[in-house]
Coordinates of C-alpha atoms in Angstrom, one line a residue:
Chain A
X1355 CA 28.7 13.5 -0.9
X1356 CA 28.7 15.3 -4.3
X1357 CA 28.8 11.9 -6.3
X1358 CA 25.8 10.8 -4.3
X1359 CA 24.0 14.2 -4.9
X1360 CA 24.6 13.8 -8.8
X1361 CA 23.3 10.2 -8.6
X1362 CA 20.1 11.2 -6.8
X1363 CA 19.8 14.1 -9.1
X1364 CA 20.1 11.8 -12.4
X1365 CA 17.7 9.5 -10.7
X1366 CA 15.2 12.3 -9.9
X1367 CA 15.5 13.8 -13.3
X1368 CA 15.0 10.2 -15.1
X1369 CA 12.1 9.7 -12.7
X1370 CA 10.3 13.0 -13.6
X1371 CA 11.0 12.2 -17.5
X1372 CA 9.2 8.7 -16.8
X1373 CA 6.3 10.2 -15.1
X1374 CA 5.7 12.9 -17.8
X1375 CA 5.9 10.1 -20.1
X1376 CA 3.4 8.0 -18.4
X1377 CA 1.1 10.9 -18.0
X1378 CA 1.5 12.2 -21.6
X1379 CA 0.7 8.6 -22.9
X1380 CA -2.7 8.3 -20.9
X1381 CA -3.9 11.0 -22.9
X1382 CA -3.9 8.6 -25.8
X1383 CA -5.0 5.6 -23.6
X1384 CA -8.2 7.5 -22.3
X1385 CA -11.0 7.2 -24.4
X1386 CA -11.7 10.6 -26.6
X1387 CA -9.6 12.9 -28.5
X1388 CA -5.7 13.1 -27.4
X1389 CA -5.7 17.0 -28.0
X1390 CA -8.6 17.6 -25.8
X1391 CA -7.4 15.1 -22.9
X1392 CA -4.2 17.2 -23.0
X1393 CA -5.9 20.3 -22.8
X1394 CA -9.1 19.6 -21.1
X1395 CA -11.2 22.0 -23.6
X1396 CA -14.3 20.0 -24.3
X1397 CA -16.0 22.7 -25.8
X1398 CA -13.5 24.2 -28.1
X1399 CA -14.6 25.7 -31.4
X1400 CA -13.3 24.8 -34.4
X1401 CA -10.6 27.7 -34.6
X1402 CA -9.8 27.1 -30.8
X1403 CA -9.2 23.3 -31.8
X1404 CA -6.9 24.2 -34.7
X1405 CA -5.2 26.6 -32.3
X1406 CA -4.6 23.7 -29.7
X1407 CA -3.6 21.2 -32.3
X1408 CA -0.7 24.0 -33.2
X1409 CA 0.1 24.6 -29.7
X1410 CA 0.3 20.8 -28.9
X1411 CA 1.8 20.1 -32.0
X1412 CA -0.2 17.4 -32.8
X1413 CA 0.6 17.5 -36.8
X1414 CA 4.4 16.7 -36.1
X1415 CA 6.0 13.6 -35.0
X1416 CA 5.0 11.9 -31.6
X1417 CA 8.5 13.5 -30.0
X1418 CA 7.4 16.8 -30.8
X1419 CA 4.2 16.1 -29.3
X1420 CA 5.9 15.1 -26.1
X1421 CA 8.2 18.0 -26.3
X1422 CA 5.3 20.6 -26.6
X1423 CA 3.4 18.7 -23.8
X1424 CA 6.6 18.9 -21.5
X1425 CA 7.1 22.7 -22.3
X1426 CA 3.3 23.0 -21.2
X1427 CA 4.0 21.0 -17.8
X1428 CA 7.3 23.1 -17.2
X1429 CA 5.3 26.3 -17.6
X1430 CA 2.9 24.9 -15.0
X1431 CA 0.1 24.6 -17.4
X1432 CA -1.7 21.3 -16.8
X1433 CA -4.7 22.4 -19.0
X1434 CA -8.3 22.9 -17.8
X1435 CA -10.3 20.6 -15.7
X1436 CA -13.0 19.0 -18.1
X1437 CA -15.6 19.1 -15.3
X1438 CA -15.1 22.8 -14.1
X1439 CA -13.4 24.5 -16.8
X1440 CA -10.9 26.2 -14.5
X1441 CA -7.1 25.7 -14.7
X1442 CA -5.9 22.6 -13.1
X1443 CA -2.7 24.3 -11.8
X1444 CA -5.0 26.5 -9.6
X1445 CA -7.2 23.6 -8.3
X1446 CA -3.7 21.8 -7.3
X1447 CA -2.3 24.6 -5.7
X1448 CA -5.5 25.1 -3.6
X1449 CA -5.8 21.1 -2.9
X1450 CA -2.4 19.9 -2.3
X1451 CA -1.4 21.7 0.6
X1452 CA -4.1 20.2 2.4
X1453 CA -3.0 16.7 1.7
X1454 CA 0.6 17.6 2.6
X1455 CA -0.5 18.8 5.8
X1456 CA -2.8 15.7 6.5
X1457 CA -0.1 13.3 5.4
X1458 CA 2.9 15.1 7.0
X1459 CA 0.8 15.1 10.5
X1460 CA -0.4 11.4 10.0
X1461 CA 3.6 10.4 9.3
X1462 CA 4.6 12.4 12.4
X1463 CA 1.9 10.5 14.5
X1464 CA 2.7 7.1 13.0
X1465 CA 6.6 7.5 13.9
X1466 CA 5.9 9.1 17.3
X1467 CA 3.8 6.1 18.2
X1468 CA 5.2 3.5 16.2
X1469 CA 9.2 3.8 16.7
X1470 CA 9.0 4.0 20.5
X1471 CA 6.4 0.8 20.7
X1472 CA 9.0 -0.9 18.4
X1473 CA 11.8 -0.2 20.8
X1474 CA 10.1 -1.4 23.4
X1475 CA 9.2 -4.6 21.9
X1476 CA 12.8 -5.2 20.8
X1477 CA 14.4 -4.6 24.4
X1478 CA 11.6 -7.2 25.7
X1479 CA 12.3 -9.3 22.9
X1480 CA 10.3 -12.9 23.3
X1481 CA 8.4 -11.6 26.2
X1482 CA 4.7 -11.1 26.7
X1483 CA 4.8 -7.3 25.9
X1484 CA 6.6 -7.9 22.7
X1485 CA 4.2 -10.5 21.8
X1486 CA 1.3 -8.0 22.6
X1487 CA 2.9 -5.2 20.5
X1488 CA 3.5 -7.6 17.7
X1489 CA -0.2 -9.0 17.7
X1490 CA -1.7 -5.5 18.1
X1491 CA 0.7 -4.2 15.1
X1492 CA -0.8 -7.1 13.0
X1493 CA -4.1 -6.5 13.5
X1494 CA -3.7 -2.7 12.9
X1495 CA -1.9 -3.6 9.7
X1496 CA -4.9 -5.8 8.5
X1497 CA -8.0 -3.2 9.3
X1498 CA -9.4 -1.9 6.2
X1499 CA -8.9 1.9 6.4
X1500 CA -12.2 2.9 5.1
X1501 CA -14.0 0.7 7.8
X1502 CA -11.6 2.1 10.4
X1503 CA -12.6 5.5 9.3
X1504 CA -16.3 4.8 9.4
X1505 CA -16.1 3.4 13.0
X1506 CA -14.0 6.3 14.1
X1507 CA -16.5 8.7 13.0
X1508 CA -19.3 6.4 14.5
X1509 CA -17.6 6.2 18.0
X1510 CA -16.0 9.7 18.4
X1511 CA -18.1 12.0 16.3
X1512 CA -21.6 10.4 16.7
X1513 CA -21.4 8.3 19.6
X1514 CA -19.2 10.8 22.0
X1515 CA -19.4 13.8 20.1
X1516 CA -15.9 14.7 21.0
X1517 CA -14.6 15.7 17.4
X1518 CA -15.9 16.7 14.1
X1519 CA -16.3 14.2 11.5
X1520 CA -16.0 16.1 8.0
X1521 CA -13.9 19.1 6.5
X1522 CA -10.9 20.9 7.5
X1523 CA -12.0 23.6 9.6
X1524 CA -15.4 24.9 10.6
X1525 CA -17.2 27.3 8.4
X1526 CA -17.4 30.0 11.0
X1527 CA -13.9 30.7 10.6
X1528 CA -12.8 32.8 7.6
X1529 CA -9.0 32.2 7.0
X1530 CA -7.3 33.8 4.1
X1531 CA -5.5 31.5 1.9
X1532 CA -1.5 32.2 1.9
X1533 CA 0.1 29.0 2.0
X1534 CA -2.7 26.7 1.9
X1535 CA -1.3 24.9 5.1
X1536 CA -4.1 25.5 7.3
X1537 CA -2.0 25.7 10.5
X1538 CA 0.4 28.3 8.8
X1539 CA -2.4 30.4 7.6
X1540 CA -4.0 30.6 10.9
X1541 CA -1.1 31.7 12.4
X1542 CA -0.5 34.2 9.5
X1543 CA -3.9 35.6 9.7
X1544 CA -4.9 38.7 12.1
X1545 CA -8.2 37.4 13.2
X1546 CA -9.1 38.1 16.6
X1547 CA -10.6 34.5 16.8
X1548 CA -6.9 33.0 15.8
X1549 CA -6.6 30.7 18.8
X1550 CA -10.1 29.3 18.6
X1551 CA -9.6 28.6 14.9
X1552 CA -6.4 26.8 15.6
X1553 CA -8.3 24.7 18.2
X1554 CA -11.0 24.0 15.8
X1555 CA -8.5 23.0 13.1
X1556 CA -6.7 20.6 15.4
X1557 CA -9.8 19.0 16.2
X1558 CA -10.6 18.5 12.8
X1559 CA -7.2 17.0 12.1
X1560 CA -7.3 14.7 15.0
X1561 CA -9.5 11.9 13.6
X1562 CA -8.4 11.5 9.9
X1563 CA -4.7 11.9 10.9
X1564 CA -4.9 9.0 13.5
X1565 CA -6.9 6.8 10.8
X1566 CA -4.3 7.4 8.3
X1567 CA -1.7 6.8 10.8
X1568 CA -2.7 3.3 12.1
X1569 CA -1.3 1.3 9.2
X1570 CA 2.0 3.1 9.0
X1571 CA 2.4 3.0 12.6
X1572 CA 2.4 -0.6 12.6
X1573 CA 5.0 -0.9 10.0
X1574 CA 7.2 1.5 11.8
X1575 CA 6.8 -0.9 15.1
X1576 CA 8.1 -3.7 12.8
X1577 CA 10.8 -1.6 11.1
X1578 CA 11.8 -0.1 14.5
X1579 CA 11.8 -3.4 16.3
X1580 CA 13.9 -5.4 13.8
X1581 CA 16.5 -2.7 13.6
X1582 CA 16.6 -2.5 17.3
X1583 CA 17.2 -6.2 17.7
X1584 CA 20.1 -6.2 15.1
X1585 CA 21.8 -3.3 17.1
X1586 CA 21.5 -4.8 20.5
X1587 CA 23.0 -7.9 19.0
X1588 CA 26.1 -5.8 17.7
X1589 CA 29.4 -6.1 19.3
X1590 CA 29.9 -2.3 20.1
X1591 CA 26.8 -2.7 22.5
X1592 CA 28.4 -5.5 24.3
X1593 CA 31.7 -3.4 24.5
X1594 CA 29.7 -0.9 26.2
X1595 CA 28.1 -3.3 28.4
X1596 CA 31.5 -4.5 29.4
X1597 CA 32.8 -0.9 30.0
X1598 CA 30.2 -0.9 32.7
X1599 CA 27.5 1.5 31.2
X1600 CA 23.8 1.3 32.8
X1601 CA 21.1 -0.2 30.7
X1602 CA 19.9 3.3 30.2
X1603 CA 22.9 4.7 29.0
X1604 CA 23.3 1.8 26.5
X1605 CA 20.0 2.4 25.1
X1606 CA 20.0 6.1 25.1
X1607 CA 23.4 6.8 24.0
X1608 CA 24.2 4.0 21.6
X1609 CA 21.0 1.9 20.5
X1610 CA 18.4 4.5 19.9
X1611 CA 20.8 6.5 17.6
X1612 CA 22.1 3.6 15.4
X1613 CA 18.6 1.9 15.2
X1614 CA 17.0 5.1 14.0
X1615 CA 19.3 5.6 11.2
X1616 CA 17.9 2.3 9.4
X1617 CA 14.3 3.6 10.1
X1618 CA 14.8 6.9 8.5
X1619 CA 15.8 4.9 5.3
X1620 CA 12.5 3.3 5.1
X1621 CA 10.5 6.6 5.7
X1622 CA 10.5 7.3 2.1
X1623 CA 8.9 3.8 1.1
X1624 CA 6.2 4.4 3.5
X1625 CA 5.2 7.6 2.6
X1626 CA 3.9 6.4 -0.8
X1627 CA 2.0 3.7 1.2
X1628 CA 0.8 6.5 3.4
X1629 CA -0.3 8.9 0.7
X1630 CA -2.6 5.8 -0.8
X1631 CA -4.3 5.7 2.7
X1632 CA -4.8 9.4 3.0
X1633 CA -6.5 9.3 -0.6
X1634 CA -9.2 7.0 0.7
X1635 CA -9.5 8.5 3.9
X1636 CA -9.9 12.1 2.8
X1637 CA -13.0 10.8 0.5
X1638 CA -14.4 9.5 4.0
X1639 CA -13.6 12.6 5.9
X1640 CA -14.5 15.0 3.0
X1641 CA -11.0 16.5 3.3
X1642 CA -10.3 19.1 0.9
X1643 CA -7.3 17.5 -0.5
X1644 CA -6.2 16.2 -3.6
X1645 CA -6.9 12.5 -3.2
X1646 CA -10.6 13.3 -3.0
X1647 CA -10.5 15.8 -6.1
X1648 CA -8.6 12.8 -8.0
X1649 CA -11.4 10.3 -7.0
X1650 CA -14.2 12.7 -7.9
X1651 CA -12.6 13.3 -11.2
X1652 CA -12.7 9.5 -12.0
X1653 CA -16.4 9.7 -11.3
X1654 CA -16.8 12.6 -13.7
X1655 CA -14.5 11.3 -16.4
X1656 CA -12.4 14.1 -16.0
X1657 CA -9.1 12.7 -17.8
X1658 CA -7.1 16.1 -17.8
X1659 CA -7.5 16.2 -14.0
X1660 CA -6.6 12.4 -13.5
X1661 CA -3.2 12.7 -15.7
X1662 CA -2.4 15.9 -13.7
X1663 CA -3.3 14.4 -10.2
X1664 CA -1.3 11.4 -11.0
X1665 CA 1.7 13.4 -12.0
X1666 CA 1.7 15.9 -9.3
X1667 CA 0.9 13.1 -6.5
X1668 CA 3.9 10.8 -7.4
X1669 CA 6.0 13.9 -7.9
X1670 CA 5.4 14.9 -4.6
X1671 CA 5.7 11.0 -3.2
X1672 CA 9.4 11.2 -5.0
X1673 CA 10.4 14.2 -3.6
X1674 CA 10.0 13.0 -0.2
X1675 CA 11.6 9.8 -1.2
X1676 CA 14.8 11.7 -2.2
X1677 CA 14.9 14.0 0.7
X1678 CA 14.8 11.0 3.1
X1679 CA 17.3 9.4 1.0
X1680 CA 19.8 12.7 1.6
X1681 CA 18.7 12.7 5.3
X1682 CA 19.8 9.2 5.5
X1683 CA 23.1 9.6 3.5
X1684 CA 23.8 12.8 5.6
X1685 CA 23.6 10.8 8.7
X1686 CA 24.9 7.7 7.8
X1687 CA 28.5 8.0 6.0
X1688 CA 28.2 4.3 5.2
X1689 CA 25.5 4.8 2.8
X1690 CA 27.1 7.4 0.6
X1691 CA 29.6 5.2 -1.1
X1692 CA 26.9 2.9 -2.1
X1693 CA 27.3 2.7 -5.9
X1694 CA 24.9 0.6 -8.1
X1695 CA 21.3 0.2 -8.1
X1696 CA 20.5 0.5 -4.3
Chain B
X655 CA 15.3 -61.1 13.2
X656 CA 14.0 -59.2 10.2
X657 CA 15.2 -55.7 9.5
X658 CA 13.1 -53.4 7.8
X659 CA 16.0 -51.3 6.8
X660 CA 19.2 -53.0 5.6
X661 CA 21.0 -49.8 5.3
X662 CA 21.1 -47.3 8.0
X663 CA 19.9 -44.3 6.1
X664 CA 19.9 -40.8 7.5
X665 CA 16.8 -38.9 5.8
X666 CA 17.2 -35.2 5.3
X667 CA 14.1 -33.5 4.7
X668 CA 13.9 -31.0 1.8
X669 CA 14.0 -27.4 2.7
X670 CA 10.5 -27.1 1.9
X671 CA 9.6 -29.8 4.3
X672 CA 11.8 -28.8 7.0
X673 CA 10.1 -25.2 6.6
X674 CA 6.7 -27.0 6.8
X675 CA 7.8 -28.9 9.9
X676 CA 8.7 -25.8 11.8
X677 CA 5.5 -24.1 10.5
X678 CA 3.1 -26.6 11.9
X679 CA 4.7 -26.5 15.6
X680 CA 3.6 -22.8 15.5
X681 CA -0.1 -23.0 17.1
X682 CA -0.7 -19.3 15.7
X683 CA 0.4 -20.0 12.6
X684 CA -1.8 -22.9 12.0
X685 CA -4.8 -21.3 13.3
X686 CA -4.3 -18.7 10.4
X687 CA -3.5 -21.5 8.1
X688 CA -6.9 -23.1 8.7
X689 CA -8.7 -20.2 8.5
X690 CA -7.2 -19.5 5.1
X691 CA -8.0 -22.9 3.9
X692 CA -11.4 -22.6 5.3
X693 CA -11.9 -19.4 3.2
X694 CA -10.5 -20.9 0.1
X695 CA -13.2 -23.9 0.3
X696 CA -15.9 -21.2 1.1
X697 CA -14.7 -19.1 -2.1
X698 CA -15.0 -22.5 -4.3
X699 CA -18.3 -24.0 -2.7
X700 CA -19.9 -20.8 -1.7
X701 CA -22.9 -21.6 -4.2
X702 CA -23.5 -24.9 -2.7
X703 CA -23.1 -23.9 0.9
X704 CA -25.2 -20.5 1.2
X705 CA -28.6 -20.8 2.4
X706 CA -29.8 -18.2 -0.2
X707 CA -28.5 -16.7 -3.4
X708 CA -26.8 -13.7 -3.5
X709 CA -29.2 -11.6 -5.3
X710 CA -32.6 -13.1 -4.2
X711 CA -34.4 -10.6 -2.1
X712 CA -37.2 -11.5 0.4
X713 CA -39.3 -7.9 0.6
X714 CA -41.1 -9.4 3.7
X715 CA -37.7 -9.5 5.6
X716 CA -36.4 -6.0 5.0
X717 CA -33.3 -4.6 7.3
X718 CA -33.7 -7.6 9.7
X719 CA -31.0 -7.5 12.5
X720 CA -28.9 -10.5 12.9
X721 CA -30.3 -13.6 14.6
X722 CA -28.8 -12.9 18.4
X723 CA -30.8 -9.5 18.4
X724 CA -34.2 -9.5 19.7
X725 CA -35.9 -8.7 16.5
X726 CA -33.8 -11.2 14.5
X727 CA -35.0 -14.4 12.7
X728 CA -32.9 -17.4 12.9
X729 CA -33.4 -18.4 9.3
X730 CA -31.5 -15.1 8.3
X731 CA -28.5 -15.7 10.8
X732 CA -26.8 -12.5 9.9
X733 CA -29.7 -10.4 9.0
X734 CA -30.8 -8.9 5.9
X735 CA -30.0 -5.6 4.0
X736 CA -32.5 -2.9 2.5
X737 CA -33.7 -5.3 -0.3
X738 CA -34.1 -8.3 2.1
X739 CA -31.1 -10.2 0.9
X740 CA -29.5 -12.6 3.3
X741 CA -26.5 -11.0 4.7
X742 CA -24.7 -14.3 5.4
X743 CA -25.3 -15.6 1.9
X744 CA -23.9 -12.3 0.3
X745 CA -20.8 -12.5 2.4
X746 CA -20.5 -16.2 1.4
X747 CA -20.8 -15.4 -2.1
X748 CA -18.6 -12.3 -1.5
X749 CA -15.7 -14.7 -0.4
X750 CA -15.2 -15.6 -3.9
X751 CA -15.1 -12.4 -5.1
X752 CA -12.7 -10.5 -2.7
X753 CA -10.7 -13.4 -1.5
X754 CA -10.7 -15.8 -4.3
X755 CA -10.1 -13.2 -6.9
X756 CA -7.1 -11.7 -4.7
X757 CA -5.6 -15.1 -4.6
X758 CA -5.7 -15.5 -8.5
X759 CA -4.2 -12.0 -9.0
X760 CA -1.6 -13.1 -6.9
X761 CA -0.8 -16.0 -8.5
X762 CA -1.1 -14.5 -11.8
X763 CA 1.3 -11.6 -11.0
X764 CA 3.6 -13.9 -9.0
X765 CA 4.1 -16.1 -12.2
X766 CA 4.8 -13.2 -14.6
X767 CA 6.6 -11.1 -12.0
X768 CA 9.1 -14.3 -11.3
X769 CA 9.6 -15.1 -15.0
X770 CA 10.8 -11.5 -15.8
X771 CA 12.4 -10.7 -12.4
X772 CA 14.5 -14.0 -12.8
X773 CA 15.5 -13.0 -16.5
X774 CA 16.1 -9.4 -15.6
X775 CA 18.8 -10.6 -12.6
X776 CA 20.8 -12.4 -15.2
X777 CA 21.3 -9.1 -17.2
X778 CA 23.9 -6.5 -16.6
X779 CA 25.0 -2.8 -17.3
X780 CA 22.6 -0.4 -19.1
X781 CA 19.6 -2.8 -19.6
X782 CA 19.8 -3.6 -16.0
X783 CA 20.2 0.0 -14.6
X784 CA 17.2 0.9 -16.9
X785 CA 15.2 -1.7 -15.6
X786 CA 16.3 -0.8 -12.0
X787 CA 15.2 3.0 -12.5
X788 CA 12.1 2.1 -13.9
X789 CA 11.0 -0.2 -11.2
X790 CA 12.0 2.6 -8.8
X791 CA 9.5 4.7 -10.5
X792 CA 6.7 2.4 -10.8
X793 CA 7.1 1.3 -7.0
X794 CA 7.1 4.9 -6.1
X795 CA 3.6 5.4 -7.2
X796 CA 1.2 4.0 -4.7
X797 CA -0.3 1.0 -5.8
X798 CA -4.0 2.2 -5.5
X799 CA -3.3 5.3 -6.9
X800 CA -2.0 3.2 -10.1
X801 CA -4.7 0.9 -9.8
X802 CA -7.3 3.9 -9.8
X803 CA -5.5 5.3 -12.9
X804 CA -5.9 1.8 -14.8
X805 CA -9.4 1.6 -13.7
X806 CA -10.1 5.1 -15.0
X807 CA -8.5 3.9 -18.5
X808 CA -10.4 0.5 -18.7
X809 CA -13.7 1.7 -17.1
X810 CA -14.9 0.8 -13.7
X811 CA -15.7 -3.1 -13.2
X812 CA -14.9 -6.1 -11.2
X813 CA -12.7 -7.5 -14.2
X814 CA -11.1 -4.3 -14.9
X815 CA -10.2 -4.1 -11.1
X816 CA -8.6 -7.4 -11.1
X817 CA -6.4 -6.4 -14.4
X818 CA -5.6 -3.2 -12.5
X819 CA -4.2 -5.0 -9.3
X820 CA -2.6 -7.6 -11.2
X821 CA -0.6 -4.9 -13.3
X822 CA 0.3 -3.2 -10.1
X823 CA 1.7 -6.3 -8.3
X824 CA 3.9 -7.4 -11.0
X825 CA 6.7 -4.9 -10.7
X826 CA 6.8 -5.7 -6.7
X827 CA 7.4 -9.4 -7.7
X828 CA 9.7 -8.4 -10.1
X829 CA 11.9 -6.4 -7.6
X830 CA 11.8 -9.1 -5.1
X831 CA 12.7 -11.9 -7.3
X832 CA 15.6 -9.9 -9.0
X833 CA 16.9 -9.1 -5.8
X834 CA 16.7 -12.4 -4.2
X835 CA 18.2 -14.2 -7.6
X836 CA 21.1 -11.6 -7.6
X837 CA 21.9 -12.4 -3.9
X838 CA 21.8 -16.2 -4.5
X839 CA 23.8 -15.8 -7.6
X840 CA 26.7 -14.4 -5.6
X841 CA 26.8 -17.6 -3.1
X842 CA 29.3 -20.6 -3.5
X843 CA 27.0 -23.3 -4.5
X844 CA 26.1 -21.4 -7.6
X845 CA 29.8 -21.0 -8.3
X846 CA 29.9 -24.8 -7.6
X847 CA 27.3 -26.0 -10.0
X848 CA 28.9 -23.4 -12.7
X849 CA 32.4 -25.2 -12.4
X850 CA 30.4 -28.0 -13.2
X851 CA 29.4 -26.4 -16.8
X852 CA 25.9 -25.5 -15.8
X853 CA 24.2 -23.0 -18.0
X854 CA 22.7 -19.9 -16.5
X855 CA 19.0 -21.3 -16.8
X856 CA 19.8 -24.5 -15.2
X857 CA 21.5 -22.8 -12.4
X858 CA 18.4 -20.6 -12.0
X859 CA 15.9 -23.7 -12.4
X860 CA 17.6 -26.4 -10.4
X861 CA 19.8 -24.4 -7.7
X862 CA 18.3 -21.1 -7.2
X863 CA 14.4 -21.4 -7.4
X864 CA 14.4 -24.1 -4.4
X865 CA 16.2 -21.7 -2.4
X866 CA 13.9 -18.9 -2.9
X867 CA 10.6 -20.1 -3.3
X868 CA 9.7 -19.6 0.4
X869 CA 10.8 -16.0 0.3
X870 CA 8.7 -15.5 -2.8
X871 CA 5.7 -17.4 -0.7
X872 CA 6.1 -14.7 2.0
X873 CA 5.9 -12.0 -0.4
X874 CA 3.0 -13.6 -1.7
X875 CA 1.1 -13.7 1.4
X876 CA 1.9 -9.9 1.8
X877 CA 0.6 -8.9 -1.6
X878 CA -2.7 -10.9 -1.0
X879 CA -3.2 -9.2 2.4
X880 CA -2.7 -6.0 0.0
X881 CA -4.8 -7.2 -2.8
X882 CA -7.8 -8.2 -0.7
X883 CA -7.6 -4.6 0.9
X884 CA -7.4 -3.0 -2.7
X885 CA -10.2 -4.9 -4.0
X886 CA -12.5 -4.0 -1.2
X887 CA -11.2 -0.4 -1.4
X888 CA -12.0 0.0 -5.0
X889 CA -15.5 -1.9 -4.5
X890 CA -16.1 0.6 -1.7
X891 CA -15.2 3.7 -3.9
X892 CA -17.4 2.6 -6.3
X893 CA -14.7 1.8 -8.9
X894 CA -14.7 -1.8 -8.4
X895 CA -17.5 -4.3 -8.4
X896 CA -20.5 -2.8 -9.5
X897 CA -23.9 -2.9 -7.9
X898 CA -25.6 -6.4 -7.7
X899 CA -22.1 -8.1 -6.9
X900 CA -21.7 -9.3 -3.4
X901 CA -18.2 -8.1 -3.1
X902 CA -17.2 -7.1 0.5
X903 CA -16.2 -3.5 -0.2
X904 CA -19.0 -2.8 -2.4
X905 CA -21.7 -4.5 0.2
X906 CA -20.0 -2.1 2.9
X907 CA -20.4 1.1 0.4
X908 CA -24.0 -0.2 -0.1
X909 CA -24.8 -0.2 3.6
X910 CA -23.5 3.2 4.2
X911 CA -26.7 5.3 3.9
X912 CA -28.2 3.1 6.6
X913 CA -25.3 3.3 8.8
X914 CA -27.2 4.2 11.7
X915 CA -30.6 2.2 11.3
X916 CA -28.8 -0.9 10.2
X917 CA -25.1 -1.0 11.3
X918 CA -24.6 -4.7 10.8
X919 CA -24.7 -3.9 6.9
X920 CA -21.4 -2.2 7.3
X921 CA -19.8 -3.8 10.4
X922 CA -20.1 -7.4 9.0
X923 CA -18.5 -7.1 5.7
X924 CA -15.9 -5.2 7.2
X925 CA -15.2 -7.8 9.9
X926 CA -15.3 -10.2 6.7
X927 CA -12.4 -8.4 5.1
X928 CA -10.5 -8.2 8.7
X929 CA -10.6 -12.0 9.0
X930 CA -9.4 -12.3 5.5
X931 CA -6.7 -10.3 6.0
X932 CA -5.7 -11.4 9.3
X933 CA -5.8 -15.0 8.0
X934 CA -3.6 -14.1 5.3
X935 CA -1.1 -12.3 7.5
X936 CA -0.8 -14.9 10.0
X937 CA 0.1 -17.6 7.4
X938 CA 2.6 -15.1 6.0
X939 CA 3.9 -14.2 9.6
X940 CA 4.3 -18.1 10.2
X941 CA 6.3 -18.6 7.0
X942 CA 8.6 -15.7 7.9
X943 CA 8.9 -17.0 11.3
X944 CA 9.7 -20.6 10.1
X945 CA 12.3 -19.2 7.6
X946 CA 14.0 -17.2 10.3
X947 CA 14.2 -20.5 12.5
X948 CA 15.5 -22.7 9.8
X949 CA 18.3 -20.4 9.0
X950 CA 19.1 -20.2 12.6
X951 CA 19.7 -24.0 12.5

């Protein structure tokens, strides 16, 4: 496990280096002056510009420039937003938790719906219910997410009036910002309307989370179906059957556990996909998250915000990726010995 | 008595023909394939087939509902938008943008990805490890996010979108080719031809490629369905196709303001995207199913 941890750690450091290198080079690729793209200070006076040039070591070679940029990032200084002229790190701290909350809830929904359906399809392999589940999965995988979001708003918010269509919580509730994750903040606050606020926040969450969850859920259906079919064909299942265990015992005690391990391995990869979907969904549901902020900053040509947003979002995805790798290795001793490039 | 064949010959169909034989026996896959061909033809001949052009507006016929509606007009089969442009013609022209461009993008990145991927599969040691880690990084960034960044650098527009999506897909094809080639190189038939003295490139070209081409095709269909969705999503966000172009995502975004009074301007382009993606996925599913059956035989 130690070598595994060291390997993952080296991969993590390497990845972070490549990602910062990418966002560093974006400053050169974007239109405009490099140091202004780094810092986001578009209205800097000549003296401030000279100071910035010195801070980012623009007079020295590109290695020093990268070093200076990296130091800034490590100190949590992403520069200023070109559009609002406020520090980007503050905005990210405000926005990222909302995205984390939304994407984790969506991941949970996708797994809770997708994995059992996949297991059912695998157990009833090549029967009608298997085919129905597979066809639904393919349809769900093919629906463009922005269209689905609009239809969901049309049906559930406008047509039936069950759920709110935009935002994170009703403006009536004043919740103090502590962690940024709305549910925790509500529980931590001492408002007398805690439970109403909690219900309101959940009602706001349901529609976007379900829209995001649909496509990943269909992928989980396929993954869990494939891994369950593999497990059910394994010889230890036949041994368990020969021992005289009932069908339910075989499925719940032996098959599900082993099938789940294979699925956990893919959660990290699916998460990147889910965050992409979440970005578009945030735009449609006006969710105050980092995806909507990033797309807005493209409209505003806010290059500093774009490169920091890229860095933070892919860093977040990669941390989730590494975490699932760890969980997988902790659950499955076979994976720890795997040496090169996998 | 005349004999047509003097020698009793057993015909072994090539792996590709075997695959086709299985593929055509699956009705659902064949339906998907026919829809796919239909879309390809539509993408090519839309200017000939469409009743009107994509930008011609008839200001007397604004926001006409589809023909089956009581207020509809049969000469505008799917209704018109807010400038009196025929929805059917716009959707037909849009096929060549959303579907046709995604097809071209996938073929372009497939070729480049396969070349780089198969060359990199032959390398070992630090070069290979570096590439592997680098690919891990690129693949961990969501494809749409990367495409958005590239569009932000290049500026919005349909041609920049196409470049962005091509760049995003190349690493995926490198990854899958590399993996597939490495797997094949471990097998015995490669060893056999190596013992015959074949060079690496010869093995790659004559022995390995025929065996991985179907896997690449199945990956290509997956990539194409993702490419259709990405082009449409970027169009919807206003970063892809710009205003007069009848790209499906852009038509949908355009209809958004009149969602309540003219819902057909939103649900028709959405249905078109759904149809194209489902057709592509059915073909991919058929290929994967046929591959599995061929392996079992």
